[in-house]
PDB file of C-alpha atoms in Angstrom:
ATOM      1  CA  MET A   1       3.587  13.745   7.002  1.00 76.00           C
ATOM      2  CA  SER A   2       1.446  11.458   4.852  1.00 94.00           C
ATOM      3  CA  LYS A   3       2.379  10.097   1.429  1.00 97.00           C
ATOM      4  CA  ALA A   4      -0.192  10.504  -1.333  1.00 98.00           C
ATOM      5  CA  MET A   5      -0.788  10.518  -5.063  1.00 98.00           C
ATOM      6  CA  LEU A   6      -2.296  13.253  -7.209  1.00 98.00           C
ATOM      7  CA  ILE A   7      -3.647  12.181 -10.599  1.00 98.00           C
ATOM      8  CA  ASP A   8      -4.108  15.018 -13.081  1.00 98.00           C
ATOM      9  CA  LEU A   9      -6.635  13.581 -15.530  1.00 98.00           C
ATOM     10  CA  THR A  10      -5.918  16.361 -18.036  1.00 97.00           C
ATOM     11  CA  GLU A  11      -2.497  14.742 -18.473  1.00 97.00           C
ATOM     12  CA  CYS A  12      -3.558  11.095 -18.549  1.00 97.00           C
ATOM     13  CA  ALA A  13      -2.950   9.566 -21.990  1.00 95.00           C
ATOM     14  CA  GLY A  14      -4.727   6.314 -21.211  1.00 96.00           C
ATOM     15  CA  CYS A  15      -1.571   4.335 -21.966  1.00 97.00           C
ATOM     16  CA  GLY A  16      -2.022   1.974 -19.012  1.00 97.00           C
ATOM     17  CA  VAL A  17       1.639   1.781 -17.995  1.00 98.00           C
ATOM     18  CA  CYS A  18       0.473   2.434 -14.420  1.00 98.00           C
ATOM     19  CA  ALA A  19      -1.646  -0.737 -14.443  1.00 98.00           C
ATOM     20  CA  GLU A  20       1.134  -2.753 -16.050  1.00 98.00           C
ATOM     21  CA  ALA A  21       3.650  -1.566 -13.454  1.00 98.00           C
ATOM     22  CA  CYS A  22       1.215  -2.448 -10.663  1.00 98.00           C
ATOM     23  CA  LYS A  23       0.772  -6.013 -11.903  1.00 98.00           C
ATOM     24  CA  LYS A  24       4.529  -6.465 -12.204  1.00 97.00           C
ATOM     25  CA  GLU A  25       5.234  -4.995  -8.763  1.00 98.00           C
ATOM     26  CA  HIS A  26       2.718  -7.278  -7.035  1.00 97.00           C
ATOM     27  CA  ASN A  27       3.076 -10.359  -9.274  1.00 97.00           C
ATOM     28  CA  LEU A  28      -0.594 -10.232 -10.231  1.00 97.00           C
ATOM     29  CA  PRO A  29      -1.742 -12.869 -12.766  1.00 95.00           C
ATOM     30  CA  GLY A  30      -3.258 -12.320 -16.198  1.00 95.00           C
ATOM     31  CA  LYS A  31      -3.403  -9.418 -18.586  1.00 95.00           C
ATOM     32  CA  VAL A  32      -4.203  -5.812 -17.666  1.00 96.00           C
ATOM     33  CA  GLY A  33      -7.974  -5.499 -17.283  1.00 96.00           C
ATOM     34  CA  LYS A  34     -10.543  -2.741 -17.328  1.00 96.00           C
ATOM     35  CA  THR A  35     -12.302  -3.717 -14.108  1.00 96.00           C
ATOM     36  CA  LEU A  36     -10.937  -3.818 -10.584  1.00 97.00           C
ATOM     37  CA  ASP A  37     -10.605  -7.383  -9.306  1.00 96.00           C
ATOM     38  CA  TYR A  38      -8.230  -9.668  -7.413  1.00 94.00           C
ATOM     39  CA  ALA A  39      -5.677  -9.408 -10.262  1.00 96.00           C
ATOM     40  CA  ASN A  40      -6.079  -5.712 -11.143  1.00 97.00           C
ATOM     41  CA  TYR A  41      -5.467  -3.244  -8.303  1.00 98.00           C
ATOM     42  CA  THR A  42      -5.730  -0.261 -10.663  1.00 98.00           C
ATOM     43  CA  VAL A  43      -7.434   0.194 -14.033  1.00 98.00           C
ATOM     44  CA  VAL A  44      -7.715   2.914 -16.683  1.00 98.00           C
ATOM     45  CA  ASN A  45     -10.936   3.528 -18.625  1.00 97.00           C
ATOM     46  CA  GLU A  46     -11.903   5.985 -21.339  1.00 97.00           C
ATOM     47  CA  VAL A  47     -14.565   8.423 -20.141  1.00 97.00           C
ATOM     48  CA  THR A  48     -14.902  10.469 -23.322  1.00 95.00           C
ATOM     49  CA  ASP A  49     -12.648  11.079 -26.316  1.00 90.00           C
ATOM     50  CA  ASP A  50      -9.086  11.532 -25.015  1.00 91.00           C
ATOM     51  CA  VAL A  51     -10.217  11.748 -21.378  1.00 97.00           C
ATOM     52  CA  TYR A  52      -9.397   8.806 -19.145  1.00 97.00           C
ATOM     53  CA  MET A  53     -10.179   7.887 -15.562  1.00 97.00           C
ATOM     54  CA  ARG A  54      -7.907   5.842 -13.337  1.00 97.00           C
ATOM     55  CA  ASN A  55      -9.520   3.848 -10.553  1.00 98.00           C
ATOM     56  CA  LEU A  56      -7.788   2.471  -7.463  1.00 98.00           C
ATOM     57  CA  CYS A  57      -8.009   2.486  -3.681  1.00 98.00           C
ATOM     58  CA  ARG A  58      -8.264   6.061  -2.354  1.00 98.00           C
ATOM     59  CA  HIS A  59      -6.451   5.235   0.898  1.00 98.00           C
ATOM     60  CA  CYS A  60      -8.869   7.331   2.955  1.00 97.00           C
ATOM     61  CA  VAL A  61      -7.409   9.473   5.721  1.00 97.00           C
ATOM     62  CA  ASP A  62      -9.928   7.841   8.075  1.00 96.00           C
ATOM     63  CA  PRO A  63     -10.779   4.561   6.291  1.00 96.00           C
ATOM     64  CA  THR A  64     -14.178   2.962   6.809  1.00 94.00           C
ATOM     65  CA  CYS A  65     -12.863  -0.437   5.681  1.00 94.00           C
ATOM     66  CA  ALA A  66     -10.435  -0.510   8.608  1.00 94.00           C
ATOM     67  CA  SER A  67     -13.066   0.675  11.082  1.00 93.00           C
ATOM     68  CA  VAL A  68     -15.435  -2.219  10.255  1.00 92.00           C
ATOM     69  CA  CYS A  69     -12.829  -4.996  10.029  1.00 91.00           C
ATOM     70  CA  PRO A  70     -13.542  -7.294  13.015  1.00 90.00           C
ATOM     71  CA  VAL A  71     -10.009  -8.719  13.121  1.00 91.00           C
ATOM     72  CA  SER A  72      -8.051  -5.543  12.300  1.00 91.00           C
ATOM     73  CA  ALA A  73      -6.713  -7.063   9.099  1.00 93.00           C
ATOM     74  CA  LEU A  74      -6.970  -3.611   7.500  1.00 95.00           C
ATOM     75  CA  HIS A  75      -5.317  -0.597   9.041  1.00 94.00           C
ATOM     76  CA  LYS A  76      -4.085   2.880   8.172  1.00 96.00           C
ATOM     77  CA  THR A  77      -0.323   3.309   8.317  1.00 97.00           C
ATOM     78  CA  PRO A  78       1.373   6.502   9.545  1.00 95.00           C
ATOM     79  CA  GLU A  79       2.862   6.876   6.053  1.00 96.00           C
ATOM     80  CA  GLY A  80      -0.590   7.057   4.429  1.00 96.00           C
ATOM     81  CA  PRO A  81      -1.408   3.715   2.739  1.00 98.00           C
ATOM     82  CA  VAL A  82      -4.266   1.535   3.980  1.00 97.00           C
ATOM     83  CA  VAL A  83      -2.807  -1.967   4.113  1.00 96.00           C
ATOM     84  CA  TYR A  84      -4.055  -5.375   5.208  1.00 90.00           C
ATOM     85  CA  ASP A  85      -2.717  -8.565   6.726  1.00 91.00           C
ATOM     86  CA  PHE A  86      -3.537 -11.675   4.684  1.00 85.00           C
ATOM     87  CA  ASP A  87      -2.990 -13.922   7.693  1.00 88.00           C
ATOM     88  CA  LEU A  88      -5.575 -12.062   9.766  1.00 90.00           C
ATOM     89  CA  CYS A  89      -8.244 -11.707   7.042  1.00 86.00           C
ATOM     90  CA  ILE A  90     -11.176 -14.089   7.656  1.00 85.00           C
ATOM     91  CA  GLY A  91     -12.998 -13.221   4.424  1.00 83.00           C
ATOM     92  CA  CYS A  92     -16.043 -11.638   6.067  1.00 87.00           C
ATOM     93  CA  ARG A  93     -16.181  -8.921   3.347  1.00 90.00           C
ATOM     94  CA  TYR A  94     -17.390  -6.193   5.700  1.00 90.00           C
ATOM     95  CA  CYS A  95     -14.735  -3.938   4.141  1.00 93.00           C
ATOM     96  CA  MET A  96     -16.277  -4.457   0.695  1.00 94.00           C
ATOM     97  CA  MET A  97     -19.694  -3.359   1.926  1.00 92.00           C
ATOM     98  CA  ALA A  98     -18.322  -0.401   3.881  1.00 93.00           C
ATOM     99  CA  CYS A  99     -16.025   1.118   1.249  1.00 95.00           C
ATOM    100  CA  PRO A 100     -17.677   4.223  -0.264  1.00 94.00           C
ATOM    101  CA  PHE A 101     -15.703   3.686  -3.478  1.00 95.00           C
ATOM    102  CA  GLN A 102     -16.367  -0.080  -3.758  1.00 94.00           C
ATOM    103  CA  ILE A 103     -12.673  -0.851  -4.052  1.00 96.00           C
ATOM    104  CA  PRO A 104     -11.882  -4.109  -2.146  1.00 95.00           C
ATOM    105  CA  LYS A 105     -12.406  -7.209  -4.264  1.00 95.00           C
ATOM    106  CA  TYR A 106     -12.803 -10.872  -3.354  1.00 91.00           C
ATOM    107  CA  GLU A 107     -11.052 -13.988  -4.588  1.00 90.00           C
ATOM    108  CA  TRP A 108     -14.288 -15.799  -5.426  1.00 88.00           C
ATOM    109  CA  HIS A 109     -12.450 -18.498  -7.367  1.00 89.00           C
ATOM    110  CA  LYS A 110     -10.336 -19.726  -4.437  1.00 87.00           C
ATOM    111  CA  PRO A 111     -11.379 -22.321  -1.822  1.00 86.00           C
ATOM    112  CA  ILE A 112      -9.990 -20.015   0.887  1.00 83.00           C
ATOM    113  CA  PRO A 113     -10.622 -16.551  -0.600  1.00 86.00           C
ATOM    114  CA  GLN A 114      -9.261 -13.278   0.677  1.00 85.00           C
ATOM    115  CA  VAL A 115      -9.856  -9.609  -0.010  1.00 90.00           C
ATOM    116  CA  ARG A 116      -7.548  -7.801  -2.432  1.00 93.00           C
ATOM    117  CA  LYS A 117      -6.888  -4.151  -3.185  1.00 96.00           C
ATOM    118  CA  CYS A 118      -4.114  -1.605  -3.815  1.00 97.00           C
ATOM    119  CA  ILE A 119      -1.795  -1.166  -0.821  1.00 97.00           C
ATOM    120  CA  MET A 120       0.184   1.663  -2.419  1.00 98.00           C
ATOM    121  CA  CYS A 121       3.302  -0.542  -2.666  1.00 98.00           C
ATOM    122  CA  TYR A 122       3.716  -0.150   1.086  1.00 97.00           C
ATOM    123  CA  ASP A 123       6.193  -2.955   1.828  1.00 96.00           C
ATOM    124  CA  THR A 124       8.135  -2.922  -1.411  1.00 97.00           C
ATOM    125  CA  ARG A 125       8.465   0.818  -1.969  1.00 98.00           C
ATOM    126  CA  ILE A 126       6.925   3.266   0.525  1.00 97.00           C
ATOM    127  CA  LYS A 127       8.859   1.874   3.495  1.00 96.00           C
ATOM    128  CA  LYS A 128      12.036   2.217   1.428  1.00 96.00           C
ATOM    129  CA  GLY A 129      11.348   5.848   0.560  1.00 95.00           C
ATOM    130  CA  LEU A 130      10.443   5.068  -3.055  1.00 97.00           C
ATOM    131  CA  PRO A 131       7.410   6.268  -5.045  1.00 98.00           C
ATOM    132  CA  THR A 132       4.691   3.799  -5.960  1.00 98.00           C
ATOM    133  CA  ALA A 133       5.354   1.653  -9.022  1.00 98.00           C
ATOM    134  CA  CYS A 134       2.418   3.206 -10.888  1.00 98.00           C
ATOM    135  CA  ALA A 135       3.539   6.786 -10.225  1.00 98.00           C
ATOM    136  CA  GLU A 136       7.118   6.030 -11.258  1.00 98.00           C
ATOM    137  CA  ALA A 137       6.004   4.315 -14.466  1.00 98.00           C
ATOM    138  CA  CYS A 138       3.580   7.127 -15.308  1.00 98.00           C
ATOM    139  CA  GLN A 139       6.261   9.794 -14.900  1.00 97.00           C
ATOM    140  CA  ASN A 140       8.980   7.855 -16.757  1.00 97.00           C
ATOM    141  CA  GLU A 141       7.030   6.058 -19.473  1.00 96.00           C
ATOM    142  CA  GLY A 142       3.491   7.464 -19.572  1.00 93.00           C
ATOM    143  CA  GLY A 143       1.811  10.834 -19.783  1.00 91.00           C
ATOM    144  CA  GLY A 144       3.145  12.049 -16.422  1.00 96.00           C
ATOM    145  CA  ALA A 145      -0.313  12.341 -14.897  1.00 98.00           C
ATOM    146  CA  THR A 146       0.368  10.593 -11.568  1.00 98.00           C
ATOM    147  CA  TYR A 147       2.386  12.512  -8.970  1.00 98.00           C
ATOM    148  CA  PHE A 148       3.684  11.032  -5.727  1.00 98.00           C
ATOM    149  CA  GLY A 149       4.698  12.958  -2.629  1.00 98.00           C
ATOM    150  CA  GLU A 150       3.534  14.483   0.634  1.00 98.00           C
ATOM    151  CA  ARG A 151      -0.222  15.020   0.699  1.00 98.00           C
ATOM    152  CA  ASP A 152       0.025  18.643   1.777  1.00 97.00           C
ATOM    153  CA  GLU A 153       2.522  19.460  -0.969  1.00 98.00           C
ATOM    154  CA  LEU A 154       0.418  17.746  -3.620  1.00 98.00           C
ATOM    155  CA  LEU A 155      -2.621  19.722  -2.508  1.00 98.00           C
ATOM    156  CA  LYS A 156      -0.680  22.974  -2.847  1.00 98.00           C
ATOM    157  CA  MET A 157       0.405  21.982  -6.336  1.00 98.00           C
ATOM    158  CA  ALA A 158      -3.142  21.038  -7.292  1.00 98.00           C
ATOM    159  CA  HIS A 159      -4.650  24.309  -6.092  1.00 98.00           C
ATOM    160  CA  GLN A 160      -1.921  26.292  -7.848  1.00 98.00           C
ATOM    161  CA  ARG A 161      -2.735  24.507 -11.098  1.00 98.00           C
ATOM    162  CA  ILE A 162      -6.423  25.316 -10.675  1.00 98.00           C
ATOM    163  CA  LYS A 163      -5.576  28.977  -9.932  1.00 98.00           C
ATOM    164  CA  ASP A 164      -3.269  29.262 -12.934  1.00 98.00           C
ATOM    165  CA  ASN A 165      -5.609  27.404 -15.311  1.00 98.00           C
ATOM    166  CA  PRO A 166      -9.210  28.092 -14.266  1.00 98.00           C
ATOM    167  CA  ASP A 167     -10.541  27.172 -17.710  1.00 97.00           C
ATOM    168  CA  THR A 168      -8.796  23.796 -17.647  1.00 98.00           C
ATOM    169  CA  TYR A 169      -9.837  22.335 -14.299  1.00 98.00           C
ATOM    170  CA  HIS A 170     -12.948  21.958 -12.197  1.00 98.00           C
ATOM    171  CA  ASN A 171     -12.532  24.279  -9.238  1.00 97.00           C
ATOM    172  CA  PHE A 172     -11.805  21.649  -6.606  1.00 97.00           C
ATOM    173  CA  VAL A 173      -9.476  18.771  -5.838  1.00 98.00           C
ATOM    174  CA  TYR A 174     -11.375  15.486  -5.659  1.00 98.00           C
ATOM    175  CA  GLY A 175     -10.262  13.716  -2.505  1.00 97.00           C
ATOM    176  CA  GLU A 176      -9.309  16.784  -0.515  1.00 98.00           C
ATOM    177  CA  HIS A 177     -12.531  16.669   1.506  1.00 97.00           C
ATOM    178  CA  GLU A 178     -14.558  13.628   0.343  1.00 96.00           C
ATOM    179  CA  VAL A 179     -15.234  11.261   3.289  1.00 95.00           C
ATOM    180  CA  GLY A 180     -12.807  13.295   5.351  1.00 96.00           C
ATOM    181  CA  GLY A 181     -10.073  13.307   2.727  1.00 97.00           C
ATOM    182  CA  THR A 182      -8.144  10.640   0.831  1.00 98.00           C
ATOM    183  CA  ASN A 183      -4.500   9.961  -0.005  1.00 98.00           C
ATOM    184  CA  VAL A 184      -5.296   9.509  -3.700  1.00 98.00           C
ATOM    185  CA  MET A 185      -6.618  12.727  -5.222  1.00 98.00           C
ATOM    186  CA  PHE A 186      -7.703  13.875  -8.662  1.00 98.00           C
ATOM    187  CA  LEU A 187      -7.667  17.007 -10.801  1.00 98.00           C
ATOM    188  CA  LEU A 188     -10.571  16.841 -13.247  1.00 98.00           C
ATOM    189  CA  PRO A 189     -10.868  18.427 -16.702  1.00 98.00           C
ATOM    190  CA  LYS A 190     -13.438  21.214 -16.753  1.00 97.00           C
ATOM    191  CA  ASN A 191     -14.765  20.293 -20.191  1.00 96.00           C
ATOM    192  CA  VAL A 192     -16.143  16.983 -18.901  1.00 96.00           C
ATOM    193  CA  PRO A 193     -19.193  17.020 -16.566  1.00 95.00           C
ATOM    194  CA  LEU A 194     -18.592  15.380 -13.213  1.00 94.00           C
ATOM    195  CA  GLU A 195     -21.402  12.891 -13.838  1.00 94.00           C
ATOM    196  CA  LYS A 196     -19.347  11.349 -16.638  1.00 96.00           C
ATOM    197  CA  PHE A 197     -16.775  10.109 -14.103  1.00 96.00           C
ATOM    198  CA  VAL A 198     -19.280   8.485 -11.746  1.00 95.00           C
ATOM    199  CA  PRO A 199     -19.468   5.118 -13.589  1.00 94.00           C
ATOM    200  CA  TYR A 200     -15.685   4.891 -13.341  1.00 94.00           C
ATOM    201  CA  GLY A 201     -15.398   5.314  -9.591  1.00 91.00           C
ATOM    202  CA  LEU A 202     -15.693   9.029  -8.751  1.00 93.00           C
ATOM    203  CA  LYS A 203     -18.802   9.248  -6.599  1.00 90.00           C
ATOM    204  CA  ASN A 204     -20.199  12.791  -6.542  1.00 86.00           C
ATOM    205  CA  ASN A 205     -22.505  12.613  -3.536  1.00 88.00           C
ATOM    206  CA  LEU A 206     -20.157  11.703  -0.715  1.00 94.00           C
ATOM    207  CA  PRO A 207     -20.144  13.501   2.650  1.00 92.00           C
ATOM    208  CA  THR A 208     -17.118  15.480   3.769  1.00 93.00           C
ATOM    209  CA  GLU A 209     -17.212  13.918   7.213  1.00 89.00           C
ATOM    210  CA  PRO A 210     -15.230  10.682   7.759  1.00 90.00           C
ATOM    211  CA  LEU A 211     -17.658   7.762   7.495  1.00 82.00           C
ATOM    212  CA  PRO A 212     -16.397   6.066  10.686  1.00 77.00           C
ATOM    213  CA  ASP A 213     -17.439   9.242  12.523  1.00 70.00           C
ATOM    214  CA  LEU A 214     -20.942   9.029  11.037  1.00 64.00           C
ATOM    215  CA  THR A 215     -21.190   5.359  12.037  1.00 62.00           C
ATOM    216  CA  TRP A 216     -20.049   6.172  15.547  1.00 55.00           C
ATOM    217  CA  ASN A 217     -22.607   8.960  15.810  1.00 59.00           C
ATOM    218  CA  VAL A 218     -25.345   6.405  15.088  1.00 55.00           C
ATOM    219  CA  LEU A 219     -23.938   3.655  17.289  1.00 52.00           C
ATOM    220  CA  ASN A 220     -23.364   6.138  20.068  1.00 56.00           C
ATOM    221  CA  LYS A 221     -27.118   6.674  20.281  1.00 57.00           C
ATOM    222  CA  ILE A 222     -28.015   2.973  20.398  1.00 54.00           C
ATOM    223  CA  PRO A 223     -27.285   2.530  24.131  1.00 57.00           C
ATOM    224  CA  VAL A 224     -29.811   5.322  24.759  1.00 54.00           C
ATOM    225  CA  PHE A 225     -32.368   4.315  22.134  1.00 52.00           C
ATOM    226  CA  VAL A 226     -32.540   0.602  22.978  1.00 52.00           C
ATOM    227  CA  PRO A 227     -33.329   0.954  26.708  1.00 55.00           C
ATOM    228  CA  VAL A 228     -35.906   3.656  25.940  1.00 57.00           C
ATOM    229  CA  TRP A 229     -37.650   1.474  23.347  1.00 54.00           C
ATOM    230  CA  ALA A 230     -37.422  -1.619  25.566  1.00 53.00           C
ATOM    231  CA  THR A 231     -38.931   0.332  28.467  1.00 57.00           C
ATOM    232  CA  PHE A 232     -41.781   1.523  26.234  1.00 54.00           C
ATOM    233  CA  LEU A 233     -42.548  -2.010  25.002  1.00 53.00           C
ATOM    234  CA  THR A 234     -42.429  -3.394  28.560  1.00 52.00           C
ATOM    235  CA  GLY A 235     -44.816  -0.694  29.706  1.00 53.00           C
ATOM    236  CA  MET A 236     -47.277  -1.464  26.915  1.00 52.00           C
ATOM    237  CA  TRP A 237     -47.128  -5.195  27.712  1.00 52.00           C
ATOM    238  CA  TRP A 238     -47.825  -4.499  31.431  1.00 51.00           C
ATOM    239  CA  LEU A 239     -50.741  -2.169  30.649  1.00 50.00           C
ATOM    240  CA  ASN A 240     -52.312  -4.676  28.266  1.00 54.00           C
ATOM    241  CA  ASN A 241     -52.028  -7.546  30.745  1.00 54.00           C
ATOM    242  CA  ARG A 242     -53.304  -5.326  33.568  1.00 51.00           C
ATOM    243  CA  LYS A 243     -56.379  -4.463  31.464  1.00 53.00           C
ATOM    244  CA  ILE A 244     -57.102  -8.164  30.838  1.00 57.00           C
ATOM    245  CA  GLU A 245     -56.675  -8.935  34.541  1.00 55.00           C
ATOM    246  CA  VAL A 246     -59.120  -6.160  35.548  1.00 51.00           C
ATOM    247  CA  GLU A 247     -61.691  -7.330  32.963  1.00 58.00           C
ATOM    248  CA  LYS A 248     -61.472 -10.887  34.327  1.00 60.00           C
ATOM    249  CA  ASN A 249     -61.987  -9.673  37.888  1.00 56.00           C
ATOM    250  CA  ASN A 250     -65.082  -7.722  36.714  1.00 55.00           C
ATOM    251  CA  GLY A 251     -66.526 -10.755  34.936  1.00 59.00           C
ATOM    252  CA  ILE A 252     -65.854  -9.359  31.479  1.00 57.00           C
ATOM    253  CA  LYS A 253     -64.520 -11.757  28.901  1.00 56.00           C
ATOM    254  CA  PRO A 254     -61.440 -10.517  27.072  1.00 50.00           C
ATOM    255  CA  LYS A 255     -62.356  -8.989  23.700  1.00 50.00           C
ATOM    256  CA  ASP A 256     -59.872 -11.140  21.820  1.00 46.00           C
ATOM    257  CA  ASN A 257     -61.371 -14.341  23.208  1.00 43.00           C
ATOM    258  CA  ASP A 258     -64.874 -13.300  22.148  1.00 43.00           C
ATOM    259  CA  GLU A 259     -63.689 -12.498  18.672  1.00 42.00           C
ATOM    260  CA  ASN A 260     -61.921 -15.830  18.399  1.00 41.00           C
ATOM    261  CA  LYS A 261     -65.068 -17.732  19.368  1.00 40.00           C
ATOM    262  CA  GLY A 262     -67.007 -15.991  16.643  1.00 39.00           C
ATOM    263  CA  GLU A 263     -64.629 -17.079  13.936  1.00 36.00           C
TER     264      GLU A 263
END
């Protein structure tokens, strides 16, 4: 069973206790910000009046960031979080380019920078059977919008809420199918168009297939494509040289040479 979070945006009050709890849990410097960076693993932004969007790592079921990491610094844990090893990270930033949600951030200000992102409190809480710091703070001190639990159970709860309140929610759970599914999911208020959430991290044009599978489907064809193309180019080179050789034997000057002399 995989741990996950469900964020019901109809219940988010925009108080930011989730972000404050995150900074405290991970000893992140500075004040709570509005943009994801090395010191803010989760942020809350106002989308429209009284509607807020929380952004953080989605902890994809089949994460692209982990699939492109050349040193396996990022990996998916059996419990659900996508975590990374600081000691292995070489700062190549492939994960930043591969993430469909543009979550991993870089420590540009450091002489030896590393990549930073939410790890769902894996070492300090998940492995101890505790909820994430943000979910606990939201339930105890905030609007109660962030729920922590088993992914399957959270999905059941989300679909029941949609069924019971069809005029309140959009008729889908964001993160159930996007890029093969994520461990951070959202219920969205029906009175706000989906496009409004896009600038705050909810992409609306993502495939339902895991991105590593799509990459593999392309790479899988390269061993076939490259030899075919190389064979074609070799054949064209041989034919061209054979034509020149025949023209020389027949006393015909190569066309290119004639053209060059006329220049």
